[in-house]
Amino acid sequence: MVEYFGELLEGFAFTQNGWVQSYGSRCVKPPIIVGDVWRPRPMTVSWAAYAQSLTQRPVKGMLTGPVTILCWSFVREDLSRQSVAEQLALAIRDEVCDLARAGIQVIQVDEPGLREGLPLQRSKWEEYLDWASRSFRVSTSGLPRKHRSTHTCATPR
């Protein structure tokens, strides 16, 4: 969900052997955010448009959200997580708008990592949720509500 988009965005670096155990036997290779993040070109538009050309039924564009990309990556310590989330949101918004212009009627921005970014101190949750939810809203801005969907993961506390 993250490496694919990181490879298509500027500001990311990747290791060959930087595998991390996520849970159980699942291992991931998180990208490293090393600088300003931006989208140099469309990432999924040609795939979605091609799929749409093969059917009369609506094809759903699916993107990983800015907060999940942030939470599932390593970020340089001198970079503000909030600023990186805002940059990611703008890059995802560009992709969302291009998908809509290509005729994709339903666009889903997934944020399963949203809760993972919550600070351990409950007193800091409001600040985190403020900028995290704002980043999500920016990433989907410009689309009519009927065209939006999302997927989040919630665990009871």
Tab-separated table of N, CA and C in Angstrom:
chain	number	residue	atom	x	y	z
A	1	MET	N	0.818	-1.204	0.000
A	1	MET	CA	0.000	0.000	0.000
A	1	MET	C	0.855	1.258	0.000
A	2	VAL	N	2.020	1.186	0.589
A	2	VAL	CA	2.840	2.386	0.739
A	2	VAL	C	4.009	2.392	-0.232
A	3	GLU	N	4.696	1.261	-0.357
A	3	GLU	CA	5.884	1.239	-1.212
A	3	GLU	C	5.536	1.603	-2.650
A	4	TYR	N	4.416	1.102	-3.168
A	4	TYR	CA	4.024	1.401	-4.548
A	4	TYR	C	3.921	2.902	-4.771
A	5	PHE	N	3.201	3.588	-3.893
A	5	PHE	CA	3.022	5.028	-4.065
A	5	PHE	C	4.315	5.783	-3.779
A	6	GLY	N	5.075	5.319	-2.792
A	6	GLY	CA	6.352	5.960	-2.498
A	6	GLY	C	7.301	5.924	-3.681
A	7	GLU	N	7.268	4.836	-4.441
A	7	GLU	CA	8.129	4.729	-5.622
A	7	GLU	C	7.724	5.708	-6.714
A	8	LEU	N	6.488	6.167	-6.686
A	8	LEU	CA	5.991	7.073	-7.723
A	8	LEU	C	5.966	8.532	-7.281
A	9	LEU	N	6.288	8.786	-6.032
A	9	LEU	CA	6.345	10.146	-5.497
A	9	LEU	C	7.801	10.541	-5.284
A	10	GLU	N	8.070	11.823	-5.344
A	10	GLU	CA	9.404	12.328	-5.019
A	10	GLU	C	9.502	12.496	-3.507
A	11	GLY	N	10.721	12.415	-2.978
A	11	GLY	CA	10.947	12.617	-1.555
A	11	GLY	C	11.113	11.333	-0.764
A	12	PHE	N	11.112	10.190	-1.449
A	12	PHE	CA	11.231	8.889	-0.791
A	12	PHE	C	12.542	8.213	-1.178
A	13	ALA	N	13.076	7.438	-0.256
A	13	ALA	CA	14.223	6.568	-0.523
A	13	ALA	C	13.849	5.166	-0.048
A	14	PHE	N	14.520	4.171	-0.620
A	14	PHE	CA	14.198	2.782	-0.306
A	14	PHE	C	15.467	2.003	-0.020
A	15	THR	N	15.346	1.030	0.851
A	15	THR	CA	16.465	0.136	1.137
A	15	THR	C	16.224	-1.184	0.418
A	16	GLN	N	17.268	-1.947	0.248
A	16	GLN	CA	17.127	-3.281	-0.335
A	16	GLN	C	16.808	-4.317	0.739
A	17	ASN	N	17.344	-4.110	1.942
A	17	ASN	CA	17.237	-5.124	2.985
A	17	ASN	C	16.655	-4.580	4.280
A	18	GLY	N	15.881	-3.517	4.213
A	18	GLY	CA	15.341	-2.892	5.421
A	18	GLY	C	14.009	-3.465	5.856
A	19	TRP	N	13.909	-4.782	5.915
A	19	TRP	CA	12.654	-5.428	6.287
A	19	TRP	C	12.396	-5.293	7.780
A	20	VAL	N	11.133	-5.077	8.133
A	20	VAL	CA	10.702	-4.913	9.517
A	20	VAL	C	9.522	-5.856	9.743
A	21	GLN	N	9.525	-6.567	10.871
A	21	GLN	CA	8.392	-7.432	11.182
A	21	GLN	C	7.228	-6.557	11.616
A	22	SER	N	6.119	-6.658	10.906
A	22	SER	CA	4.938	-5.856	11.204
A	22	SER	C	4.112	-6.533	12.298
A	23	TYR	N	3.708	-7.755	12.064
A	23	TYR	CA	3.017	-8.575	13.060
A	23	TYR	C	3.039	-10.010	12.567
A	24	GLY	N	3.022	-10.944	13.506
A	24	GLY	CA	3.055	-12.353	13.125
A	24	GLY	C	4.237	-12.624	12.213
A	25	SER	N	3.959	-13.214	11.069
A	25	SER	CA	5.025	-13.486	10.102
A	25	SER	C	5.045	-12.448	8.979
A	26	ARG	N	4.253	-11.393	9.116
A	26	ARG	CA	4.171	-10.360	8.075
A	26	ARG	C	5.329	-9.377	8.232
A	27	CYS	N	6.099	-9.231	7.183
A	27	CYS	CA	7.208	-8.279	7.173
A	27	CYS	C	6.983	-7.256	6.068
A	28	VAL	N	7.428	-6.045	6.308
A	28	VAL	CA	7.291	-4.959	5.338
A	28	VAL	C	8.638	-4.259	5.208
A	29	LYS	N	8.788	-3.510	4.132
A	29	LYS	CA	10.007	-2.745	3.895
A	29	LYS	C	9.609	-1.277	3.776
A	30	PRO	N	9.474	-0.586	4.919
A	30	PRO	CA	8.978	0.791	4.883
A	30	PRO	C	9.922	1.720	4.125
A	31	PRO	N	9.356	2.612	3.318
A	31	PRO	CA	10.195	3.611	2.663
A	31	PRO	C	10.652	4.656	3.679
A	32	ILE	N	11.618	5.433	3.278
A	32	ILE	CA	12.143	6.504	4.121
A	32	ILE	C	11.796	7.828	3.449
A	33	ILE	N	11.123	8.702	4.178
A	33	ILE	CA	10.806	10.028	3.642
A	33	ILE	C	12.005	10.912	3.954
A	34	VAL	N	12.678	11.353	2.885
A	34	VAL	CA	13.945	12.067	3.038
A	34	VAL	C	13.865	13.547	2.682
A	35	GLY	N	12.752	13.989	2.141
A	35	GLY	CA	12.641	15.389	1.740
A	35	GLY	C	11.218	15.732	1.366
A	36	ASP	N	11.071	16.870	0.702
A	36	ASP	CA	9.741	17.303	0.283
A	36	ASP	C	9.090	16.240	-0.596
A	37	VAL	N	7.814	15.997	-0.347
A	37	VAL	CA	7.062	14.984	-1.089
A	37	VAL	C	6.184	15.683	-2.116
A	38	TRP	N	6.238	15.179	-3.346
A	38	TRP	CA	5.377	15.703	-4.404
A	38	TRP	C	5.212	14.644	-5.487
A	39	ARG	N	4.178	14.850	-6.289
A	39	ARG	CA	3.824	13.885	-7.337
A	39	ARG	C	4.298	14.426	-8.684
A	40	PRO	N	5.291	13.811	-9.314
A	40	PRO	CA	5.784	14.315	-10.594
A	40	PRO	C	4.873	13.982	-11.777
A	41	ARG	N	4.059	12.941	-11.626
A	41	ARG	CA	3.179	12.522	-12.732
A	41	ARG	C	2.068	11.647	-12.148
A	42	PRO	N	0.987	11.439	-12.899
A	42	PRO	CA	-0.085	10.562	-12.412
A	42	PRO	C	0.452	9.167	-12.065
A	43	MET	N	-0.156	8.570	-11.043
A	43	MET	CA	0.327	7.283	-10.539
A	43	MET	C	-0.561	6.110	-10.933
A	44	THR	N	-1.877	6.302	-10.897
A	44	THR	CA	-2.806	5.191	-11.143
A	44	THR	C	-3.810	5.490	-12.245
A	45	VAL	N	-3.756	6.683	-12.793
A	45	VAL	CA	-4.791	7.126	-13.735
A	45	VAL	C	-4.852	6.236	-14.969
A	46	SER	N	-3.709	5.913	-15.560
A	46	SER	CA	-3.743	5.104	-16.787
A	46	SER	C	-4.298	3.707	-16.511
A	47	TRP	N	-3.943	3.124	-15.348
A	47	TRP	CA	-4.475	1.804	-14.994
A	47	TRP	C	-5.995	1.857	-14.818
A	48	ALA	N	-6.459	2.852	-14.084
A	48	ALA	CA	-7.897	2.968	-13.819
A	48	ALA	C	-8.665	3.261	-15.106
A	49	ALA	N	-8.130	4.146	-15.933
A	49	ALA	CA	-8.801	4.485	-17.197
A	49	ALA	C	-8.856	3.262	-18.116
A	50	TYR	N	-7.785	2.487	-18.145
A	50	TYR	CA	-7.786	1.273	-18.955
A	50	TYR	C	-8.843	0.294	-18.447
A	51	ALA	N	-8.885	0.077	-17.139
A	51	ALA	CA	-9.887	-0.828	-16.564
A	51	ALA	C	-11.297	-0.337	-16.886
A	52	GLN	N	-11.507	0.975	-16.801
A	52	GLN	CA	-12.830	1.537	-17.091
A	52	GLN	C	-13.206	1.324	-18.552
A	53	SER	N	-12.219	1.334	-19.445
A	53	SER	CA	-12.506	1.144	-20.874
A	53	SER	C	-12.987	-0.272	-21.186
A	54	LEU	N	-12.791	-1.188	-20.261
A	54	LEU	CA	-13.162	-2.584	-20.485
A	54	LEU	C	-14.547	-2.944	-19.979
A	55	THR	N	-15.218	-1.995	-19.324
A	55	THR	CA	-16.524	-2.306	-18.733
A	55	THR	C	-17.424	-1.080	-18.731
A	56	GLN	N	-18.721	-1.341	-18.700
A	56	GLN	CA	-19.701	-0.267	-18.551
A	56	GLN	C	-19.957	0.037	-17.075
A	57	ARG	N	-19.562	-0.871	-16.209
A	57	ARG	CA	-19.765	-0.682	-14.767
A	57	ARG	C	-18.717	0.276	-14.229
A	58	PRO	N	-19.031	0.973	-13.153
A	58	PRO	CA	-18.047	1.909	-12.597
A	58	PRO	C	-16.819	1.181	-12.043
A	59	VAL	N	-15.670	1.738	-12.306
A	59	VAL	CA	-14.412	1.247	-11.747
A	59	VAL	C	-14.039	2.181	-10.603
A	60	LYS	N	-13.597	1.597	-9.505
A	60	LYS	CA	-13.227	2.400	-8.338
A	60	LYS	C	-11.724	2.632	-8.331
A	61	GLY	N	-11.333	3.902	-8.255
A	61	GLY	CA	-9.929	4.230	-8.055
A	61	GLY	C	-9.607	4.077	-6.579
A	62	MET	N	-8.471	3.479	-6.272
A	62	MET	CA	-8.104	3.262	-4.864
A	62	MET	C	-6.699	3.785	-4.618
A	63	LEU	N	-6.584	4.594	-3.573
A	63	LEU	CA	-5.306	5.204	-3.210
A	63	LEU	C	-5.062	5.032	-1.720
A	64	THR	N	-3.812	4.959	-1.342
A	64	THR	CA	-3.462	4.962	0.074
A	64	THR	C	-3.451	6.407	0.541
A	65	GLY	N	-4.055	6.667	1.686
A	65	GLY	CA	-4.175	8.025	2.198
A	65	GLY	C	-2.875	8.579	2.751
A	66	PRO	N	-2.829	9.890	2.910
A	66	PRO	CA	-1.599	10.546	3.353
A	66	PRO	C	-1.141	10.136	4.747
A	67	VAL	N	-2.067	9.926	5.660
A	67	VAL	CA	-1.675	9.585	7.032
A	67	VAL	C	-1.144	8.157	7.098
A	68	THR	N	-1.733	7.252	6.340
A	68	THR	CA	-1.235	5.876	6.308
A	68	THR	C	0.155	5.827	5.688
A	69	ILE	N	0.358	6.551	4.592
A	69	ILE	CA	1.696	6.593	3.992
A	69	ILE	C	2.698	7.122	5.018
A	70	LEU	N	2.315	8.170	5.734
A	70	LEU	CA	3.187	8.749	6.754
A	70	LEU	C	3.482	7.741	7.867
A	71	CYS	N	2.438	7.119	8.401
A	71	CYS	CA	2.600	6.218	9.547
A	71	CYS	C	3.342	4.937	9.193
A	72	TRP	N	3.279	4.530	7.948
A	72	TRP	CA	3.925	3.291	7.535
A	72	TRP	C	5.257	3.542	6.838
A	73	SER	N	5.810	4.731	7.030
A	73	SER	CA	7.124	5.086	6.495
A	73	SER	C	8.001	5.558	7.642
A	74	PHE	N	9.297	5.570	7.403
A	74	PHE	CA	10.215	6.219	8.334
A	74	PHE	C	10.375	7.656	7.862
A	75	VAL	N	10.289	8.596	8.798
A	75	VAL	CA	10.396	10.016	8.459
A	75	VAL	C	11.649	10.565	9.131
A	76	ARG	N	12.425	11.334	8.370
A	76	ARG	CA	13.600	11.972	8.973
A	76	ARG	C	13.177	12.763	10.197
A	77	GLU	N	13.993	12.713	11.246
A	77	GLU	CA	13.635	13.359	12.514
A	77	GLU	C	13.516	14.872	12.404
A	78	ASP	N	14.206	15.473	11.438
A	78	ASP	CA	14.150	16.930	11.311
A	78	ASP	C	12.974	17.401	10.457
A	79	LEU	N	12.147	16.471	9.990
A	79	LEU	CA	10.957	16.826	9.216
A	79	LEU	C	9.729	16.740	10.118
A	80	SER	N	8.867	17.722	10.037
A	80	SER	CA	7.621	17.722	10.802
A	80	SER	C	6.658	16.709	10.197
A	81	ARG	N	6.148	15.804	11.024
A	81	ARG	CA	5.189	14.809	10.528
A	81	ARG	C	3.943	15.494	9.970
A	82	GLN	N	3.521	16.566	10.608
A	82	GLN	CA	2.356	17.303	10.127
A	82	GLN	C	2.627	17.891	8.742
A	83	SER	N	3.785	18.487	8.537
A	83	SER	CA	4.121	19.072	7.231
A	83	SER	C	4.210	18.000	6.152
A	84	VAL	N	4.801	16.861	6.496
A	84	VAL	CA	4.889	15.765	5.530
A	84	VAL	C	3.490	15.265	5.182
A	85	ALA	N	2.608	15.155	6.174
A	85	ALA	CA	1.225	14.726	5.913
A	85	ALA	C	0.531	15.702	4.971
A	86	GLU	N	0.776	16.993	5.149
A	86	GLU	CA	0.175	17.996	4.264
A	86	GLU	C	0.703	17.851	2.841
A	87	GLN	N	1.999	17.610	2.687
A	87	GLN	CA	2.566	17.415	1.351
A	87	GLN	C	1.994	16.160	0.698
A	88	LEU	N	1.894	15.090	1.469
A	88	LEU	CA	1.300	13.859	0.945
A	88	LEU	C	-0.148	14.088	0.532
A	89	ALA	N	-0.891	14.842	1.335
A	89	ALA	CA	-2.300	15.125	1.027
A	89	ALA	C	-2.428	15.854	-0.302
A	90	LEU	N	-1.555	16.812	-0.549
A	90	LEU	CA	-1.606	17.556	-1.817
A	90	LEU	C	-1.272	16.645	-2.997
A	91	ALA	N	-0.304	15.754	-2.819
A	91	ALA	CA	0.049	14.821	-3.889
A	91	ALA	C	-1.109	13.866	-4.181
A	92	ILE	N	-1.741	13.348	-3.130
A	92	ILE	CA	-2.887	12.448	-3.311
A	92	ILE	C	-4.054	13.204	-3.934
A	93	ARG	N	-4.273	14.459	-3.508
A	93	ARG	CA	-5.357	15.250	-4.097
A	93	ARG	C	-5.152	15.416	-5.601
A	94	ASP	N	-3.924	15.656	-6.037
A	94	ASP	CA	-3.660	15.765	-7.475
A	94	ASP	C	-4.062	14.487	-8.196
A	95	GLU	N	-3.746	13.346	-7.596
A	95	GLU	CA	-4.107	12.061	-8.203
A	95	GLU	C	-5.622	11.869	-8.207
A	96	VAL	N	-6.269	12.211	-7.114
A	96	VAL	CA	-7.728	12.109	-7.010
A	96	VAL	C	-8.391	12.942	-8.108
A	97	CYS	N	-7.931	14.167	-8.280
A	97	CYS	CA	-8.519	15.050	-9.297
A	97	CYS	C	-8.281	14.510	-10.701
A	98	ASP	N	-7.094	13.963	-10.959
A	98	ASP	CA	-6.821	13.382	-12.275
A	98	ASP	C	-7.681	12.144	-12.527
A	99	LEU	N	-7.899	11.341	-11.501
A	99	LEU	CA	-8.792	10.190	-11.655
A	99	LEU	C	-10.205	10.645	-12.004
A	100	ALA	N	-10.683	11.665	-11.326
A	100	ALA	CA	-12.032	12.182	-11.601
A	100	ALA	C	-12.114	12.722	-13.029
A	101	ARG	N	-11.088	13.454	-13.458
A	101	ARG	CA	-11.078	13.985	-14.832
A	101	ARG	C	-11.038	12.863	-15.867
A	102	ALA	N	-10.473	11.715	-15.493
A	102	ALA	CA	-10.402	10.567	-16.400
A	102	ALA	C	-11.710	9.774	-16.422
A	103	GLY	N	-12.706	10.235	-15.665
A	103	GLY	CA	-14.013	9.587	-15.680
A	103	GLY	C	-14.212	8.521	-14.616
A	104	ILE	N	-13.294	8.412	-13.681
A	104	ILE	CA	-13.458	7.441	-12.597
A	104	ILE	C	-14.476	8.019	-11.622
A	105	GLN	N	-15.588	7.314	-11.443
A	105	GLN	CA	-16.719	7.864	-10.698
A	105	GLN	C	-16.638	7.662	-9.192
A	106	VAL	N	-15.943	6.633	-8.752
A	106	VAL	CA	-15.816	6.374	-7.318
A	106	VAL	C	-14.331	6.298	-6.991
A	107	ILE	N	-13.930	7.072	-6.005
A	107	ILE	CA	-12.521	7.101	-5.617
A	107	ILE	C	-12.432	6.845	-4.119
A	108	GLN	N	-11.678	5.827	-3.759
A	108	GLN	CA	-11.528	5.439	-2.359
A	108	GLN	C	-10.115	5.782	-1.901
A	109	VAL	N	-10.031	6.526	-0.817
A	109	VAL	CA	-8.748	6.848	-0.197
A	109	VAL	C	-8.708	6.104	1.134
A	110	ASP	N	-7.820	5.128	1.221
A	110	ASP	CA	-7.746	4.260	2.399
A	110	ASP	C	-6.844	4.860	3.466
A	111	GLU	N	-7.303	4.824	4.706
A	111	GLU	CA	-6.520	5.308	5.846
A	111	GLU	C	-6.500	4.280	6.980
A	112	PRO	N	-6.060	3.038	6.711
A	112	PRO	CA	-6.032	2.062	7.794
A	112	PRO	C	-4.991	2.377	8.866
A	113	GLY	N	-4.031	3.233	8.559
A	113	GLY	CA	-2.990	3.555	9.532
A	113	GLY	C	-3.305	4.739	10.419
A	114	LEU	N	-4.489	5.315	10.284
A	114	LEU	CA	-4.840	6.530	11.020
A	114	LEU	C	-4.655	6.373	12.528
A	115	ARG	N	-5.175	5.311	13.087
A	115	ARG	CA	-5.074	5.112	14.549
A	115	ARG	C	-3.651	4.804	14.995
A	116	GLU	N	-2.853	4.236	14.116
A	116	GLU	CA	-1.483	3.890	14.495
A	116	GLU	C	-0.648	5.117	14.819
A	117	GLY	N	-1.036	6.259	14.281
A	117	GLY	CA	-0.285	7.479	14.536
A	117	GLY	C	-0.662	8.186	15.820
A	118	LEU	N	-1.703	7.695	16.489
A	118	LEU	CA	-2.127	8.355	17.729
A	118	LEU	C	-0.985	8.382	18.743
A	119	PRO	N	-0.716	9.542	19.326
A	119	PRO	CA	0.308	9.610	20.376
A	119	PRO	C	-0.088	8.732	21.563
A	120	LEU	N	0.902	8.269	22.293
A	120	LEU	CA	0.619	7.446	23.468
A	120	LEU	C	-0.110	8.246	24.537
A	121	GLN	N	0.220	9.523	24.649
A	121	GLN	CA	-0.442	10.374	25.640
A	121	GLN	C	-1.783	10.845	25.084
A	122	ARG	N	-2.840	10.469	25.754
A	122	ARG	CA	-4.186	10.819	25.299
A	122	ARG	C	-4.364	12.334	25.164
A	123	SER	N	-3.651	13.108	25.963
A	123	SER	CA	-3.769	14.569	25.913
A	123	SER	C	-3.294	15.139	24.575
A	124	LYS	N	-2.555	14.355	23.786
A	124	LYS	CA	-2.053	14.821	22.490
A	124	LYS	C	-2.893	14.317	21.318
A	125	TRP	N	-3.918	13.536	21.604
A	125	TRP	CA	-4.749	12.975	20.544
A	125	TRP	C	-5.445	14.054	19.726
A	126	GLU	N	-6.011	15.051	20.396
A	126	GLU	CA	-6.788	16.065	19.680
A	126	GLU	C	-5.937	16.771	18.630
A	127	GLU	N	-4.719	17.138	19.000
A	127	GLU	CA	-3.834	17.816	18.045
A	127	GLU	C	-3.525	16.915	16.852
A	128	TYR	N	-3.180	15.649	17.130
A	128	TYR	CA	-2.886	14.708	16.055
A	128	TYR	C	-4.098	14.518	15.147
A	129	LEU	N	-5.252	14.245	15.749
A	129	LEU	CA	-6.455	14.002	14.945
A	129	LEU	C	-6.862	15.228	14.150
A	130	ASP	N	-6.558	16.415	14.646
A	130	ASP	CA	-6.856	17.645	13.920
A	130	ASP	C	-6.082	17.687	12.605
A	131	TRP	N	-4.753	17.535	12.672
A	131	TRP	CA	-3.991	17.632	11.424
A	131	TRP	C	-4.126	16.379	10.567
A	132	ALA	N	-4.314	15.219	11.188
A	132	ALA	CA	-4.483	13.990	10.411
A	132	ALA	C	-5.795	14.023	9.625
A	133	SER	N	-6.878	14.425	10.275
A	133	SER	CA	-8.168	14.487	9.566
A	133	SER	C	-8.155	15.598	8.521
A	134	ARG	N	-7.473	16.700	8.809
A	134	ARG	CA	-7.358	17.782	7.823
A	134	ARG	C	-6.596	17.282	6.582
A	135	SER	N	-5.550	16.497	6.795
A	135	SER	CA	-4.800	15.939	5.665
A	135	SER	C	-5.688	15.034	4.818
A	136	PHE	N	-6.504	14.219	5.477
A	136	PHE	CA	-7.423	13.361	4.723
A	136	PHE	C	-8.417	14.204	3.927
A	137	ARG	N	-8.987	15.228	4.572
A	137	ARG	CA	-9.961	16.074	3.870
A	137	ARG	C	-9.326	16.775	2.674
A	138	VAL	N	-8.098	17.246	2.821
A	138	VAL	CA	-7.404	17.884	1.695
A	138	VAL	C	-7.221	16.880	0.564
A	139	SER	N	-6.845	15.655	0.899
A	139	SER	CA	-6.589	14.650	-0.141
A	139	SER	C	-7.832	14.322	-0.957
A	140	THR	N	-9.011	14.511	-0.387
A	140	THR	CA	-10.255	14.210	-1.109
A	140	THR	C	-11.019	15.465	-1.512
A	141	SER	N	-10.443	16.622	-1.269
A	141	SER	CA	-11.150	17.867	-1.608
A	141	SER	C	-11.276	18.005	-3.122
A	142	GLY	N	-12.296	18.694	-3.535
A	142	GLY	CA	-12.530	18.876	-4.957
A	142	GLY	C	-13.403	17.807	-5.575
A	143	LEU	N	-13.777	16.813	-4.798
A	143	LEU	CA	-14.657	15.758	-5.306
A	143	LEU	C	-16.034	15.881	-4.685
A	144	PRO	N	-17.078	15.651	-5.459
A	144	PRO	CA	-18.407	15.586	-4.845
A	144	PRO	C	-18.449	14.429	-3.849
A	145	ARG	N	-19.213	14.584	-2.776
A	145	ARG	CA	-19.285	13.545	-1.738
A	145	ARG	C	-19.700	12.184	-2.298
A	146	LYS	N	-20.556	12.164	-3.297
A	146	LYS	CA	-21.032	10.882	-3.818
A	146	LYS	C	-19.922	10.080	-4.493
A	147	HIS	N	-18.801	10.713	-4.764
A	147	HIS	CA	-17.696	10.030	-5.430
A	147	HIS	C	-16.645	9.518	-4.452
A	148	ARG	N	-16.803	9.800	-3.162
A	148	ARG	CA	-15.778	9.473	-2.172
A	148	ARG	C	-16.142	8.241	-1.362
A	149	SER	N	-15.120	7.489	-1.017
A	149	SER	CA	-15.277	6.443	-0.012
A	149	SER	C	-13.925	6.281	0.672
A	150	THR	N	-13.942	5.631	1.812
A	150	THR	CA	-12.689	5.396	2.521
A	150	THR	C	-12.766	4.074	3.261
A	151	HIS	N	-11.620	3.619	3.692
A	151	HIS	CA	-11.500	2.418	4.518
A	151	HIS	C	-10.573	2.785	5.664
A	152	THR	N	-11.039	2.591	6.875
A	152	THR	CA	-10.191	2.811	8.045
A	152	THR	C	-10.265	1.568	8.915
A	153	CYS	N	-9.304	1.424	9.775
A	153	CYS	CA	-9.307	0.317	10.733
A	153	CYS	C	-9.451	0.905	12.124
A	154	ALA	N	-10.337	0.347	12.898
A	154	ALA	CA	-10.532	0.825	14.267
A	154	ALA	C	-10.406	-0.360	15.208
A	155	THR	N	-9.724	-0.131	16.294
A	155	THR	CA	-9.615	-1.164	17.319
A	155	THR	C	-10.151	-0.589	18.615
A	156	PRO	N	-10.874	-1.382	19.386
A	156	PRO	CA	-11.422	-0.861	20.643
A	156	PRO	C	-10.308	-0.532	21.622
A	157	ARG	N	-10.541	0.488	22.417
A	157	ARG	CA	-9.563	0.882	23.445
A	157	ARG	C	-10.200	0.783	24.789
